Short mmCIF file of C-alpha atoms in Angstrom, two decimals:
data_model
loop_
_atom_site.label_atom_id
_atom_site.label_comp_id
_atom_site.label_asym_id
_atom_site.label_seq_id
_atom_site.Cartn_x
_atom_site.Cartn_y
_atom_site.Cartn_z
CA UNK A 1 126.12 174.73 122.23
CA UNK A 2 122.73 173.93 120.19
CA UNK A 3 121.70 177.56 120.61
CA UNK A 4 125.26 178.98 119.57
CA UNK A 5 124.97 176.77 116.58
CA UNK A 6 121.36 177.79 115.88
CA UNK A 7 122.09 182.01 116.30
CA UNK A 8 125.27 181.51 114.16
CA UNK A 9 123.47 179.92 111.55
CA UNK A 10 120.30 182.35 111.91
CA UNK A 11 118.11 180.02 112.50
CA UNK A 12 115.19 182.32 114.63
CA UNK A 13 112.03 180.12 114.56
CA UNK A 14 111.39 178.76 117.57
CA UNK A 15 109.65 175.65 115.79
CA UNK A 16 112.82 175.25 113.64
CA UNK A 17 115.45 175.80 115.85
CA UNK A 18 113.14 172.85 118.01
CA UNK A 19 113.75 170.94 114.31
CA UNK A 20 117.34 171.13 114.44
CA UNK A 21 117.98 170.13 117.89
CA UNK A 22 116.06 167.25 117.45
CA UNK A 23 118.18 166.16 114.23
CA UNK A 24 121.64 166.83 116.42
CA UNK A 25 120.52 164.73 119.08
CA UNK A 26 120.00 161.79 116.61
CA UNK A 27 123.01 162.61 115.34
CA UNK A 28 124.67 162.54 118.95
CA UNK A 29 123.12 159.42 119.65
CA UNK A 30 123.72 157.45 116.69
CA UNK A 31 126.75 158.67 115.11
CA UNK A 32 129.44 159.36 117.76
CA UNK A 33 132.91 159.42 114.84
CA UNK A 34 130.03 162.10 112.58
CA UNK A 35 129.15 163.70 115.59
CA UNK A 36 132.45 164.16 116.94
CA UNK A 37 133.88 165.46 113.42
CA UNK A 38 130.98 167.96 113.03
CA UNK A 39 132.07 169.82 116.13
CA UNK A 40 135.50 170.57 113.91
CA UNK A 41 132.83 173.05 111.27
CA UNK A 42 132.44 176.47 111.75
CA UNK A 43 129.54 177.04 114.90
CA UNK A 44 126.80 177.97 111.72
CA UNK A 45 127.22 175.17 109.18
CA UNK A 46 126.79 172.36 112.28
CA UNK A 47 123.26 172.40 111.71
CA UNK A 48 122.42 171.45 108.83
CA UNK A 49 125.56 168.85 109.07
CA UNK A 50 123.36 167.51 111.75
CA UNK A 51 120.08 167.88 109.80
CA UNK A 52 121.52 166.09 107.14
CA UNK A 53 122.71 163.47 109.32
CA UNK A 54 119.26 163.03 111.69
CA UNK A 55 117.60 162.33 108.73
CA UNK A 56 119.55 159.63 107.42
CA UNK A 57 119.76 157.93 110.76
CA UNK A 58 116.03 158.35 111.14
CA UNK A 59 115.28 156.71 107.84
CA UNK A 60 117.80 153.71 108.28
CA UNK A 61 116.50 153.12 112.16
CA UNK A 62 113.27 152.17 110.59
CA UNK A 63 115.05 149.25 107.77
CA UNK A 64 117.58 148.40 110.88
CA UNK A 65 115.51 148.42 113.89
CA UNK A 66 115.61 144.56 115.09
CA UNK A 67 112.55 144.84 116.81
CA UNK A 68 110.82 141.54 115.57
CA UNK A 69 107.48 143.13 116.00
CA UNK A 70 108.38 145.28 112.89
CA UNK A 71 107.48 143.64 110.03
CA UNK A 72 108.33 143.96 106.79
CA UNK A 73 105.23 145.47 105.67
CA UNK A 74 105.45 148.14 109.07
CA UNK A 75 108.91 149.06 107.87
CA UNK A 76 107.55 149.32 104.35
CA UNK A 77 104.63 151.27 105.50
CA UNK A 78 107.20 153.70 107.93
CA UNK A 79 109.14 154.47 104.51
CA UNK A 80 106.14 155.06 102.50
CA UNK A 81 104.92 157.77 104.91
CA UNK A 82 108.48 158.89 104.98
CA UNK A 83 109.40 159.13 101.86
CA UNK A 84 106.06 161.06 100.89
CA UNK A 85 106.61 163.39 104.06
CA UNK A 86 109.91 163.99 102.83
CA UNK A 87 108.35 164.72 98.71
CA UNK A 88 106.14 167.44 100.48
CA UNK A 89 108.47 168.76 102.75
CA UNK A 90 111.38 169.41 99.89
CA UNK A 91 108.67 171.24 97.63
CA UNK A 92 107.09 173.74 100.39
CA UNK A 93 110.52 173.91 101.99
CA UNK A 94 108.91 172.93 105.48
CA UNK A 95 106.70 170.21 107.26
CA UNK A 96 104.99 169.59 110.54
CA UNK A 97 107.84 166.41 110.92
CA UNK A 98 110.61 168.07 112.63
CA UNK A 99 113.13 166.11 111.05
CA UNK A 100 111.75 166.99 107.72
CA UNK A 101 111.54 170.58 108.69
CA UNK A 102 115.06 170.66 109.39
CA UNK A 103 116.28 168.93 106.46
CA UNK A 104 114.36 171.16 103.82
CA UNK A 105 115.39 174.03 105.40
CA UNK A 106 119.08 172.85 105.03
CA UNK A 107 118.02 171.75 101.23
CA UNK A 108 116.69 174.83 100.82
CA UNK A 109 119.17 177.25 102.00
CA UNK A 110 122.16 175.23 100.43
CA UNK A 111 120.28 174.35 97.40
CA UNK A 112 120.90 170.76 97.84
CA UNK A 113 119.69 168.73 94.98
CA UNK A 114 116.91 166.45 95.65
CA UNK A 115 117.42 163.73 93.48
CA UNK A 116 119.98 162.58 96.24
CA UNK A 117 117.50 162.37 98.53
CA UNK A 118 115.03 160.24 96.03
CA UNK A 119 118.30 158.05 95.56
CA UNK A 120 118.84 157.70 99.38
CA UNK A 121 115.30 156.64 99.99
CA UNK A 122 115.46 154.20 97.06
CA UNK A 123 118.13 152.45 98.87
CA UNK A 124 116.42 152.58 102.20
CA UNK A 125 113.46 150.49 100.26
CA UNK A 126 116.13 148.11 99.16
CA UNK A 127 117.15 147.32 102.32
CA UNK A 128 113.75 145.46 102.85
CA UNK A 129 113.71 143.57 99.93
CA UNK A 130 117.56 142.55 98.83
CA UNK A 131 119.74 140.99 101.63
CA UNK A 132 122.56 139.45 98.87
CA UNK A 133 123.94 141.26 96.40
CA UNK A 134 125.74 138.82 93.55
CA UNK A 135 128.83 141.39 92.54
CA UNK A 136 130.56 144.84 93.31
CA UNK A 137 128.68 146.31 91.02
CA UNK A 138 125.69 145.66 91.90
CA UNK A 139 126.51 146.43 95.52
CA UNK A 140 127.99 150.13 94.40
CA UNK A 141 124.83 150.57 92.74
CA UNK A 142 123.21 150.36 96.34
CA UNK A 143 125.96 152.11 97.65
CA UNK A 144 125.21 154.89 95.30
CA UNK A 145 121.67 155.60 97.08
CA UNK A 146 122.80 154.45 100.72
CA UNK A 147 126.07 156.31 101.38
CA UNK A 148 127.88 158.26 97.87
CA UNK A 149 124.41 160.98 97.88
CA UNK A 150 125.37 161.40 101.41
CA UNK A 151 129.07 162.90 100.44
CA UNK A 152 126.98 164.53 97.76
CA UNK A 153 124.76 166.37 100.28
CA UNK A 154 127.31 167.32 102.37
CA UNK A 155 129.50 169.44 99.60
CA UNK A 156 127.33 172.37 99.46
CA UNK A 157 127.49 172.90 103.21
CA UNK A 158 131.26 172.03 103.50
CA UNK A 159 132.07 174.54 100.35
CA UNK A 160 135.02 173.91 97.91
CA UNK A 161 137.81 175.59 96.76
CA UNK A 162 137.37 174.55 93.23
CA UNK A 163 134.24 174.07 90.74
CA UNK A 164 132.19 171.15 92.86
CA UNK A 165 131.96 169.02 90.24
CA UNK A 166 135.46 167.94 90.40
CA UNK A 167 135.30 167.17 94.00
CA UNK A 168 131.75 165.45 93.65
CA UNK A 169 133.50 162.11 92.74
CA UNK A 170 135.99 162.30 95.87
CA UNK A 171 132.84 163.33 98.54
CA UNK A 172 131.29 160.16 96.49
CA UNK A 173 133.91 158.11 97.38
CA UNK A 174 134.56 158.74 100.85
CA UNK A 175 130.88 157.99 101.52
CA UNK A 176 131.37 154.56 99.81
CA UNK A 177 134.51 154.48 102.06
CA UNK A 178 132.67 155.30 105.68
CA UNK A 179 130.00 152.58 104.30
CA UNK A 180 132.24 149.54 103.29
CA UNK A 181 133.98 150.39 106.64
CA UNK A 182 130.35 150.05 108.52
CA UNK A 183 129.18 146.80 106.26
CA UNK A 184 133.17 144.92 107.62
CA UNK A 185 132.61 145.98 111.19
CA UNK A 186 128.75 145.10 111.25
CA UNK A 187 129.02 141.62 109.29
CA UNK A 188 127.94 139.97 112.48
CA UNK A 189 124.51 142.54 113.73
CA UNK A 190 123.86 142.64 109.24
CA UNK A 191 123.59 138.80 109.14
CA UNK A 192 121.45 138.89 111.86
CA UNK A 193 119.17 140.91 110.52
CA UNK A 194 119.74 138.33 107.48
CA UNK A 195 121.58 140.36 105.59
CA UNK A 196 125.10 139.94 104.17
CA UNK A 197 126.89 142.89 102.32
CA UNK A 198 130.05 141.32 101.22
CA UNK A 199 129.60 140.05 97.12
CA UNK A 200 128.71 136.71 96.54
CA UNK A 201 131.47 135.84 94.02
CA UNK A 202 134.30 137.69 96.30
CA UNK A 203 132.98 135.19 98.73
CA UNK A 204 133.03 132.13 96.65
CA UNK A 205 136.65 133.51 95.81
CA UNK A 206 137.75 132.40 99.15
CA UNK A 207 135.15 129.60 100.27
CA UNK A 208 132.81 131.42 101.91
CA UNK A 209 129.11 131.24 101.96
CA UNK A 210 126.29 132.09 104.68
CA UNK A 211 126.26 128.91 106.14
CA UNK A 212 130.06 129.44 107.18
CA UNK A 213 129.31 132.98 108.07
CA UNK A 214 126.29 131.74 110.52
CA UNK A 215 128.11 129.23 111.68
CA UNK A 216 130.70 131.28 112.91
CA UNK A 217 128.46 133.67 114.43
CA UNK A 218 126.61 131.18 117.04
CA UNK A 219 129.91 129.48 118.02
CA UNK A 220 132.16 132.06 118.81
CA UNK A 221 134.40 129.65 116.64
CA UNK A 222 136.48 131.43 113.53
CA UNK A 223 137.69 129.95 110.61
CA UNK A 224 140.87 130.81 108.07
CA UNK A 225 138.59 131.10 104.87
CA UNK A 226 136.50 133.69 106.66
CA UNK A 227 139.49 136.02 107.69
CA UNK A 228 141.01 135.52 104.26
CA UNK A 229 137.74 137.05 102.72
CA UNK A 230 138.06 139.54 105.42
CA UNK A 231 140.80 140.66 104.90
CA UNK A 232 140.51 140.95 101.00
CA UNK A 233 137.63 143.27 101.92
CA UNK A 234 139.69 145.68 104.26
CA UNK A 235 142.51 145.93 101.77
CA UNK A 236 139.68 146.86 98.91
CA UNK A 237 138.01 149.36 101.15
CA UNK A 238 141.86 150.95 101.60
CA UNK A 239 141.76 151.50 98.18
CA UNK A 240 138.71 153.39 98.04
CA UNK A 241 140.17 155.70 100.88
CA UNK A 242 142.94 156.51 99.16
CA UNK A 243 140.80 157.53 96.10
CA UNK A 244 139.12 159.52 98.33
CA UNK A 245 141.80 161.55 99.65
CA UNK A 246 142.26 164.11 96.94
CA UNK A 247 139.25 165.42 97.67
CA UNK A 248 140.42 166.42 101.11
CA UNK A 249 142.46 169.47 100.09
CA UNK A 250 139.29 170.43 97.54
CA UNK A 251 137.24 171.46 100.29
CA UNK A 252 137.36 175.01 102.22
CA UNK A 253 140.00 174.95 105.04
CA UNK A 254 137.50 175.72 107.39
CA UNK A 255 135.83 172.35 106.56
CA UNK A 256 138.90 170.47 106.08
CA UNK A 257 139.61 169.53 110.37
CA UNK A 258 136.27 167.76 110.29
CA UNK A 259 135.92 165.47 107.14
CA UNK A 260 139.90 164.93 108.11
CA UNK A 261 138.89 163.64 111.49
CA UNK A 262 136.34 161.54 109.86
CA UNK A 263 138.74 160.00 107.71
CA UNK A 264 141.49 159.13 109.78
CA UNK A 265 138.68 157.46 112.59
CA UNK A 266 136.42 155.96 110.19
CA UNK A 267 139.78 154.44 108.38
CA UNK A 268 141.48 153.57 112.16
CA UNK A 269 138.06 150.90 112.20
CA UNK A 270 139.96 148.85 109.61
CA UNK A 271 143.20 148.95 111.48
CA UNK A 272 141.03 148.28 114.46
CA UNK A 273 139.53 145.18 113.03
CA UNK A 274 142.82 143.90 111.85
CA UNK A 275 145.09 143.59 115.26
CA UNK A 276 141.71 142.24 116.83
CA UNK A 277 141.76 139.23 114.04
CA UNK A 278 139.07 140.19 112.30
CA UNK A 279 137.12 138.69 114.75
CA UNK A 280 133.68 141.02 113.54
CA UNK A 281 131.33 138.07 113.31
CA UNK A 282 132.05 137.75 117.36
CA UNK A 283 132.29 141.43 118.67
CA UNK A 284 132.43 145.02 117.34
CA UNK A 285 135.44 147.08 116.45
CA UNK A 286 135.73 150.07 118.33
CA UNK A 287 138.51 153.09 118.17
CA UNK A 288 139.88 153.63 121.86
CA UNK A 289 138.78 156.88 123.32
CA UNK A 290 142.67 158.30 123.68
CA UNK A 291 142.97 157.67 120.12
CA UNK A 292 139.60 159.53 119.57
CA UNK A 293 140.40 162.20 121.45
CA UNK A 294 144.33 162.24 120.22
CA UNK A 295 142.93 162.82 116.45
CA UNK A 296 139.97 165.12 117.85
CA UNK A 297 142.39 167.33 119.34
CA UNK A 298 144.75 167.37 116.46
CA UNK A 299 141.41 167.82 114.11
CA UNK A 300 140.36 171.48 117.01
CA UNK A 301 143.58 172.52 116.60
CA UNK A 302 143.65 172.79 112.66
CA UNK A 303 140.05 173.79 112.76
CA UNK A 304 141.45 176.68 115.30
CA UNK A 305 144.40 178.16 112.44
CA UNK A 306 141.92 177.66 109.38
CA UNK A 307 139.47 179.97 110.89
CA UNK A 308 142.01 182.71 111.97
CA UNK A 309 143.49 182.68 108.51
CA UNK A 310 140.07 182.57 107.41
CA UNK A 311 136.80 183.25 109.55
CA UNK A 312 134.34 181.63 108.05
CA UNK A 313 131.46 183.91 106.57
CA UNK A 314 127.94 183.83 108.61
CA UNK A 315 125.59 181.85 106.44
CA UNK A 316 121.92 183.25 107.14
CA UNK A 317 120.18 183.20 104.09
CA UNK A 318 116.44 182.26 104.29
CA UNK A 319 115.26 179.12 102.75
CA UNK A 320 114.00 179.41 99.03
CA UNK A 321 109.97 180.43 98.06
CA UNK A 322 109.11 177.39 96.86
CA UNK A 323 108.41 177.83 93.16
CA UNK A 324 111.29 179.50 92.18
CA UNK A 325 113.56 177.48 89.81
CA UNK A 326 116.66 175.63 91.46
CA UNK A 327 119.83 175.16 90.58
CA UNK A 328 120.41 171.35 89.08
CA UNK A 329 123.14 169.02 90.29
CA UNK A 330 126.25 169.16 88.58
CA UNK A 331 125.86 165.80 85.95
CA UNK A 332 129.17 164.04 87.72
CA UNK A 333 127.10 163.91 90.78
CA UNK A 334 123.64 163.03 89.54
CA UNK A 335 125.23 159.95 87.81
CA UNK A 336 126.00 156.78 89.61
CA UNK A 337 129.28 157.63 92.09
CA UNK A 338 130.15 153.59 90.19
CA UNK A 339 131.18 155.78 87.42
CA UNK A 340 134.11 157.27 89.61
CA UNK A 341 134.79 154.20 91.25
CA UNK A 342 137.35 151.71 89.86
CA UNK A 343 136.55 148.14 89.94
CA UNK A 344 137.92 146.00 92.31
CA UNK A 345 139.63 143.93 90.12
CA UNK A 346 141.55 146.91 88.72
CA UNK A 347 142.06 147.88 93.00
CA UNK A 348 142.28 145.34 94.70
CA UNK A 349 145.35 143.19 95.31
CA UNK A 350 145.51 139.79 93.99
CA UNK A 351 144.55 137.15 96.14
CA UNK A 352 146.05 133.20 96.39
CA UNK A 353 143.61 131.26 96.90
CA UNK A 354 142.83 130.58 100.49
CA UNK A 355 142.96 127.34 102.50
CA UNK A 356 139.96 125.16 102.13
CA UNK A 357 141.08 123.63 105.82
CA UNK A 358 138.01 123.49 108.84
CA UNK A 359 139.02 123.55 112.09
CA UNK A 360 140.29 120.30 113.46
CA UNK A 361 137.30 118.68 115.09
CA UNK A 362 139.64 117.60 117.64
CA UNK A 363 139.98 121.13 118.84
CA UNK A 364 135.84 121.66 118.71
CA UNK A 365 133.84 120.97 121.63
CA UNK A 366 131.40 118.84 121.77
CA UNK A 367 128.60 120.95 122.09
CA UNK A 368 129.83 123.05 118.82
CA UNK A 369 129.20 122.14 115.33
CA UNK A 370 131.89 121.34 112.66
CA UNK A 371 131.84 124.49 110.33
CA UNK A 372 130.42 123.64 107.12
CA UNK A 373 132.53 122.78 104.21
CA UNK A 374 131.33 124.94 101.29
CA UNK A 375 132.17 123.42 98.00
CA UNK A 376 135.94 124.49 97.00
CA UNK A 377 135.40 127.15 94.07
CA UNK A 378 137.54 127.30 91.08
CA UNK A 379 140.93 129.25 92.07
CA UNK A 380 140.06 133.04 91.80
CA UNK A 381 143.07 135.46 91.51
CA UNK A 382 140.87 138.79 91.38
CA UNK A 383 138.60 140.69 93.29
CA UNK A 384 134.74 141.13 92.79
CA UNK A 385 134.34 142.34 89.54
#
């Protein structure tokens, strides 16, 4: 399939075409719900779905990897020879990295702005240095860097059916979407790597602090504050789905079976986590295969009638000299995506506030800790702001 893939997109180097193999076996490796999805795009725009892809799974292997013999300063040093890789790379429109090669060929031939790959690696370097973030806002500022330019890079090779601008905010959105999805399903593996990606004061909202949350992971043991916060995050991240969702019908058709796939997987996670109790800090959510392959097939068969209405055009342009001037980003999506985004007070619903109750040390065993009593906040009937 990789050399289908590679001839459709005219990819002839034998060095590149080694490039982008590499990135779609990250890709295959790392990102099974992407990976399946991108199989839905025409045969020549997989590539550089996967190039895009490789690279941000390379970069956030290096903040994620739990390896303890990776320090912070390694990590730091990783990024640093990353990152200027990557500054090279983007200018001459190739580099010795493979990964890099493949990606500024992609950049190149779909004149992707850099600026959201400066953002991305920003919030790669964050990653090492923040592990709380106090509001929503200043978590969709990370979010900006870490998963909104990722929508943002993908619009050029998906194509729209309208000026891109006005679906910039959507592709924003739904990156924001995949990524609040990840940071509920991954609250356990994130506080182990002493991180916690929920905001402080939506937290407080429902009498939840790290303590509870760590407690919670050793034991096994859950607690009603914790699912009430929970479950206040799921229903906010449902919001920013369905904000979203316009974008869908903004894309070409021929693109339209994948990032719908994506969608409906990525947003069966929350309905996942919810009939297993939102039980994350204990064990991950995962879609089950028939449902996978239920939405896959459904996702091949559209894919199937949009390109029969429509083949989709070969795409085998050669990557730009570098030097010549390039086209800048639209401004809505070199701003902040926050500036789409509606606040989560405005989004999401209203919460009571929750019980305040531990578990009855009766029920505990002996060998298990009481869960810590954080101190009851003042009633909250709003989101994060």
């Amino acid at each position: 399939m990789t050399r289908r893939e590679l001839d459709a997109a005219g990819v002839t180097d034998p060095v590149l075409r080694d490039a982008y193999a590499r990135c779609r076996r990250l890709n295959a490796r790392h990102g099974r719900t992407y990976f399946l999805a991108t199989r839905l795009l025409p045969v020549a725009r997989r590539p550089a779905v996967h190039a895009l892809y490789g690279f941000a799974r390379w970069a956030d292997d290096i903040v994620d990897d739990l390896d303890p013999g990776l320090t912070p300063a390694r990590r730091a040093a990783a990024l640093d020879r990353l990152e200027e890789r990557l500054a090279v790379g983007l200018r001459r429109g190739t580099s010795p990295e493979p990964v890099v090669r493949a990606l500024a060929h992609t950049a190149a031939v779909y004149d992707i702005d850099h600026r959201h790959f400066t953002d991305f690696m920003a919030a790669m370097r964050s990653d090492l240095e923040v592990t709380r973030y106090r509001t929503y806002a200043e978590l969709r500022g990370y979010m900006h860097g870490s998963a909104a330019v990722i929508g943002l890079q993908m619009l050029p090779v998906l194509g729209t059916v309208v000026p891109r601008e006005e679906a910039a905010p959507h592709a924003a959105a739904l990156g924001v979407a995949f990524q609040l999805t990840n940071f509920l399903r991954d609250v356990g593996e994130d506080l182990d790597r002493g991180r916690v990606y929920l905001p402080e004061d939506l937290m407080d909202a429902h009498g939840v602090d790290r303590e509870l949350l760590r407690w919670s992971r050793a034991t096994g043991r859950s607690d009603p504050r914790i699912r009430s916060l929970l479950t206040a995050a799921a229903d906010f991240t449902r919001g920013v789905y369905r904000e979203a969702a316009p974008g869908l019908a903004m894309l070409e058709p021929a693109s339209r079976a994948c990032v719908r796939t994506a969608f409906i997987l990525y947003r069966d996670i929350l309905r996942v986590i919810e009939e297993d109790g939102y039980a994350v800090l204990h064990r991950r959510a995962v879609v089950p295969r028939g449902r996978r392959a239920a939405v896959a097939l459904g996702g091949g068969a559209r894919a199937i009638a949009a390109r029969l209405r429509s083949p989709a055009p070969r795409r085998s342009a050669p990557p730009r000299r570098s030097g010549l001037p390039r086209r800048s980003a639209p401004a809505a999506t070199a701003a902040p995506a926050a500036q789409s985004q509606s606040s989560p007070s405005q989004s999401a619903p209203s919460q009571s506030a929750p019980s305040q109750s531990a578990p009855s040390p009766s029920t505990q065993s002996q060998s298990q800790p009481a869960p810590p009593q954080s101190v009851p906040p003042p009633v909250l009937t709003e989101g994060p702001s």
